[in-house]
Structure formats: structure tokens, C-alpha cells
Amino acid sequence: MDAILRMDKLRVEYPVKQRGATPKVALHGLDLTVNAGEVFGFLGPNGAGKTTTMNVLLGFVQPTSGAAYLFGVDVRQPIARQRIGFLPELTYYYKFLTAEEILRFYAKVFGIPSAEADKRIDDLIKLVELEHARKRPLKSYSKGMQQRVGLAQALINNPDLLILDEPTSGLDPLGRMKVREIIQRLKDEGKTVFFSSHELGEVETVCDRVAIVNQGELKEQGRVSDLMKEHQCDLEKIFLKIVGYQGQL
């Protein structure tokens, strides 16, 4: 299978202000590969290094050593990010704009011709099931609806790889189900999806493979079904064992 995303011994250190203190290590030599067409879950507790990893992929943070590649191109080169879409955990949009206006703005940012942009906007609004609200301002949207606008925005440039940071965070069960359905449709279209999540039930349902990181280190990775068979328990219990939870499982 073709590797869409690859990390080789990726290490990230953050300087500490205190004189003489050793740098804080956010990632300890991370090795990871995501193949074309996969839905890949990137799991770990708060502070595990998930956001740092995504920031390296997006060019916001430079690795201390090692490397990361998108479509075979080092992420240090801006061209590597031409074929990706990104949804942050918290989306920030002008609430007086409509979904249609937001998507049109991002289409212009990507230089998409007007006629093509019109079709993409129509298709994406249909994909995220917001036809009924496309001309309403975002201030009238629920959190789940705003998250779906964010997904549409991340897809406006028709990316081959979608990076999602906690896409179902704070959503009610219906909102999570709708996002899960959208991710499944994207997979059916051949898109590659790499996302972090604390909703392990969702991950178990939609992901082909997962990686679990803790304190900046890769602790486990593989197909969800294989991991559950190996550990003889569901993904949530596997996760809790790996991160050192001492309570009753």
C-alpha cells in the first residue's frame, strides 16, 4: 500500500525558560505510517503528544530531529501540505457569516474558479447535511452543525488526506453519529483520514488502524480487530492498560 503519511524517528523538544533545565521532550522518536484510503485513529491521553504531532505535519512546529513526510515530501516544504485538509478541535469562524459564505471564502483562498467552487460548495453542504441551513448565520447553529461546517471547510480543496483534531469533541450522540457517517463516506470515496479522538467507541467503529501514544512515545499500533483479539478486550480497556490506569477494568 502507498504511504500517504510517514514519520521517521520524529522527535520534538520544547525549550524550558528556567536556566539550566533540560528541554521538555514532547515526542520521543515516533515511527508511524498511514496508508492511502485508511481511516487512522491517533489516540492518547492529554499531553501525550498528539497535538504536537499534528502541528509538525501542518508546519506549525519544527521537529528537533527525525522527519515527517506527506505524500513522500518532507513536511518542512510547504508544497507537502497542498493536498491536505485540516479541522482543528476548536473552529473559529465569524458567526455572522453563513455556511455558504464561509465555504466561498475558503474556495477563494485556494484559488478555486467560481464555477467549480459553486459545485463544490453545493456538494459539500449536501455531504454534511446542511442544505436546510446553508443561508443561516453560524450564530444560529448548534455545536454539531458548526463542526460539520468545519468539516466542509476542510474538504473545500478536495484533499487526499484529511487531518482531524478531536472532530467529535463536545458533541451529543446524534452529532457524533453524523460526523462518523461523514468520515465513513469519505473513506468510501477513497480519502485518507487521520484523526485524534478521546471517543474510543467511535474510533473502534470507524478506524481501520490505530496508534496509541503516551508521554510522547508510541506504545501500540495495529488493526483495531487484531489489537482486540490480542488483548482479549475492547479498545477502551486496551487504552487504559497502556496509559497505566490502576482502577478496576
Coordinates of C-alpha atoms in Angstrom, one line a residue:
M1 CA 0.0 0.0 0.0
D2 CA 1.1 3.6 -0.7
A3 CA 2.2 5.6 2.4
I4 CA 0.3 8.9 2.5
L5 CA 1.8 10.0 5.8
R6 CA 5.1 8.8 7.3
M7 CA 7.1 9.7 10.4
D8 CA 10.7 8.5 10.9
K9 CA 12.1 8.8 14.4
L10 CA 10.3 12.1 14.9
R11 CA 11.5 13.9 18.0
V12 CA 10.3 17.3 19.3
E13 CA 11.8 19.2 22.2
Y14 CA 10.5 22.4 23.7
P15 CA 12.9 24.8 25.5
V16 CA 12.3 25.4 29.2
K17 CA 12.6 29.0 30.4
Q18 CA 14.4 28.0 33.6
R19 CA 18.1 28.3 33.3
G20 CA 19.9 25.0 33.2
A21 CA 16.7 23.0 32.9
T22 CA 16.6 20.3 30.3
P23 CA 14.2 20.7 27.3
K24 CA 10.8 19.2 27.6
V25 CA 10.5 16.2 25.2
A26 CA 7.1 16.1 23.5
L27 CA 7.8 13.3 21.1
H28 CA 10.4 10.5 21.6
G29 CA 11.4 9.2 18.1
L30 CA 7.9 8.5 16.7
D31 CA 7.7 6.0 13.9
L32 CA 4.4 5.8 12.1
T33 CA 2.9 5.1 8.7
V34 CA -0.6 5.8 7.4
N35 CA -1.6 4.2 4.1
A36 CA -3.8 5.5 1.3
G37 CA -7.5 5.1 1.9
E38 CA -7.2 4.3 5.6
V39 CA -9.1 5.8 8.5
F40 CA -6.4 6.0 11.1
G41 CA -7.1 6.8 14.8
F42 CA -4.3 8.6 16.7
L43 CA -5.0 8.1 20.4
G44 CA -3.5 9.1 23.7
P45 CA -4.3 11.0 27.0
N46 CA -4.0 14.7 27.3
G47 CA -0.3 15.7 27.0
A48 CA 0.6 12.5 25.1
G49 CA 2.0 14.4 22.1
K50 CA -1.0 14.2 19.7
T51 CA -1.3 17.9 19.1
T52 CA 2.4 18.3 18.7
T53 CA 2.5 15.6 16.1
M54 CA -0.3 17.3 14.1
N55 CA 1.4 20.7 14.4
V56 CA 4.6 19.1 12.9
L57 CA 2.5 17.8 10.0
L58 CA 0.9 21.2 9.5
G59 CA 4.2 23.1 9.6
F60 CA 3.5 24.9 12.8
V61 CA 6.2 23.1 14.8
Q62 CA 9.7 22.1 13.5
P63 CA 11.0 18.7 14.6
T64 CA 14.1 18.6 16.7
S65 CA 15.3 15.5 14.8
G66 CA 13.9 12.8 12.6
A67 CA 11.4 13.7 9.8
A68 CA 7.8 13.5 8.7
Y69 CA 6.5 13.2 5.2
L70 CA 3.3 13.8 3.4
F71 CA 2.9 12.1 0.0
G72 CA 6.7 11.5 0.1
V73 CA 7.5 15.1 0.6
D74 CA 9.2 16.4 3.8
V75 CA 6.7 18.5 5.8
R76 CA 9.3 21.3 6.1
Q77 CA 8.4 22.1 2.4
P78 CA 5.1 24.0 2.1
I79 CA 4.2 22.0 -1.1
A80 CA 3.8 18.9 1.1
R81 CA 0.5 20.4 2.5
Q82 CA -1.2 21.2 -0.8
R83 CA -3.2 18.0 -0.7
I84 CA -4.4 18.0 2.9
G85 CA -7.4 19.4 4.7
F86 CA -7.4 20.2 8.4
L87 CA -10.1 20.6 11.1
P88 CA -8.9 21.9 14.5
E89 CA -10.6 20.9 17.7
L90 CA -12.0 24.4 18.1
T91 CA -13.2 26.1 15.0
Y92 CA -13.1 29.9 14.8
Y93 CA -15.4 31.5 12.2
Y94 CA -17.2 34.8 12.1
K95 CA -20.6 33.9 13.5
F96 CA -22.5 36.4 11.2
L97 CA -21.4 34.5 8.1
T98 CA -23.4 31.7 6.6
A99 CA -22.0 28.2 5.8
E100 CA -22.2 29.1 2.1
E101 CA -20.2 32.4 2.7
I102 CA -17.5 30.6 4.7
L103 CA -17.0 27.9 2.1
R104 CA -16.9 30.6 -0.7
F105 CA -14.2 32.5 1.2
Y106 CA -12.0 29.4 1.6
A107 CA -12.6 28.5 -2.1
K108 CA -11.1 31.9 -3.0
V109 CA -8.2 31.3 -0.6
F110 CA -7.4 28.1 -2.6
G111 CA -7.9 29.9 -5.9
I112 CA -10.7 27.6 -7.0
P113 CA -12.5 29.0 -10.1
S114 CA -16.0 30.4 -9.3
A115 CA -18.0 27.8 -11.3
E116 CA -16.1 24.9 -9.8
A117 CA -16.4 26.5 -6.3
D118 CA -20.2 26.7 -6.7
K119 CA -20.4 22.9 -7.4
R120 CA -18.0 22.0 -4.6
I121 CA -20.0 24.1 -2.1
D122 CA -23.3 22.5 -3.2
D123 CA -21.7 19.0 -2.9
L124 CA -20.1 19.7 0.5
I125 CA -23.2 21.3 2.0
K126 CA -25.1 18.2 0.9
L127 CA -22.4 15.9 2.3
V128 CA -22.6 17.5 5.8
E129 CA -26.4 17.6 5.6
L130 CA -26.7 21.4 6.0
E131 CA -28.9 22.2 2.9
H132 CA -31.7 23.5 5.1
A133 CA -29.3 25.9 6.9
R134 CA -26.9 27.0 4.2
K135 CA -28.1 30.6 4.3
R136 CA -28.4 30.9 8.0
P137 CA -25.7 32.7 10.1
L138 CA -23.5 30.4 12.1
K139 CA -24.6 32.0 15.4
S140 CA -27.9 30.1 14.9
Y141 CA -26.1 26.8 14.5
S142 CA -25.7 24.1 17.2
K143 CA -22.1 22.9 18.0
G144 CA -22.6 19.8 15.9
M145 CA -23.7 21.9 12.9
Q146 CA -20.7 24.2 13.3
Q147 CA -18.4 21.2 13.4
R148 CA -19.9 19.9 10.2
V149 CA -19.3 23.3 8.6
G150 CA -15.7 22.9 9.7
L151 CA -15.5 19.5 8.0
A152 CA -16.9 21.0 4.8
Q153 CA -14.3 23.8 5.0
A154 CA -11.5 21.2 5.4
L155 CA -12.7 19.5 2.3
I156 CA -13.2 22.5 0.0
N157 CA -9.8 22.0 -1.7
N158 CA -10.7 18.3 -2.4
P159 CA -7.8 17.0 -0.3
D160 CA -6.4 13.4 -0.5
L161 CA -5.6 13.5 3.3
L162 CA -7.9 14.9 6.0
I163 CA -6.4 15.6 9.4
L164 CA -9.0 16.0 12.2
D165 CA -8.2 17.0 15.8
E166 CA -10.9 15.7 18.1
P167 CA -13.7 16.0 15.5
T168 CA -16.5 14.8 17.8
S169 CA -15.3 16.7 21.0
G170 CA -18.3 18.1 22.9
L171 CA -20.9 16.7 20.5
D172 CA -24.1 14.9 21.6
P173 CA -24.7 11.3 20.4
L174 CA -26.5 12.5 17.3
G175 CA -23.7 14.9 16.4
R176 CA -21.1 12.2 16.9
M177 CA -23.1 9.8 14.7
K178 CA -23.3 12.4 11.9
V179 CA -19.6 13.1 12.0
R180 CA -18.9 9.3 12.0
E181 CA -21.2 8.9 9.0
I182 CA -19.3 11.6 7.1
I183 CA -16.0 10.0 7.9
Q184 CA -17.3 6.7 6.5
R185 CA -18.5 8.4 3.3
L186 CA -15.0 10.0 2.9
K187 CA -13.4 6.6 3.3
D188 CA -15.8 5.2 0.7
E189 CA -14.6 8.0 -1.7
G190 CA -11.0 6.9 -1.2
K191 CA -10.0 9.7 1.1
T192 CA -7.4 9.1 3.8
V193 CA -8.4 10.3 7.3
F194 CA -6.0 10.7 10.2
F195 CA -7.7 11.9 13.4
S196 CA -7.2 12.1 17.1
S197 CA -10.1 11.3 19.5
H198 CA -11.0 10.5 23.1
E199 CA -14.2 8.9 21.9
L200 CA -12.8 5.3 21.8
G201 CA -16.2 3.8 20.9
E202 CA -16.3 6.0 17.8
V203 CA -12.7 5.1 16.9
E204 CA -13.4 1.4 17.3
T205 CA -16.3 1.7 14.9
V206 CA -14.8 3.8 12.1
C207 CA -11.0 3.2 12.2
D208 CA -9.0 0.6 10.2
R209 CA -5.9 1.0 12.3
V210 CA -4.9 3.0 15.4
A211 CA -1.8 4.1 17.2
I212 CA -1.7 4.8 20.9
V213 CA 0.8 7.2 22.3
N214 CA 1.6 8.1 25.9
Q215 CA 4.2 10.6 27.2
G216 CA 5.4 11.2 23.6
E217 CA 6.1 7.5 22.9
L218 CA 4.3 5.1 20.6
K219 CA 3.0 2.3 22.8
E220 CA 0.8 0.3 20.4
Q221 CA -0.4 0.3 16.8
G222 CA -2.2 -2.1 14.5
R223 CA -5.6 -3.0 13.2
V224 CA -8.4 -2.5 15.7
S225 CA -9.7 -6.1 15.3
D226 CA -6.2 -7.5 15.7
L227 CA -5.5 -5.5 18.9
M228 CA -8.8 -6.5 20.5
K229 CA -8.0 -10.2 19.6
E230 CA -4.5 -9.9 21.0
H231 CA -5.5 -8.2 24.3
Q232 CA -8.9 -10.0 24.6
C233 CA -10.7 -6.8 25.4
D234 CA -12.2 -3.8 23.7
L235 CA -10.2 -0.7 22.7
E236 CA -11.1 1.3 25.8
K237 CA -9.6 -1.3 28.1
I238 CA -6.5 -1.6 25.9
F239 CA -6.1 2.2 26.0
L240 CA -6.5 2.3 29.8
K241 CA -3.9 -0.5 30.3
I242 CA -1.4 1.2 28.1
V243 CA -1.7 4.6 29.8
G244 CA -1.3 3.0 33.2
Y245 CA -4.8 3.3 34.7
Q246 CA -4.8 1.5 38.0
G247 CA -8.5 1.3 38.7
Q248 CA -10.7 -1.8 38.2
L249 CA -11.2 -2.6 34.5

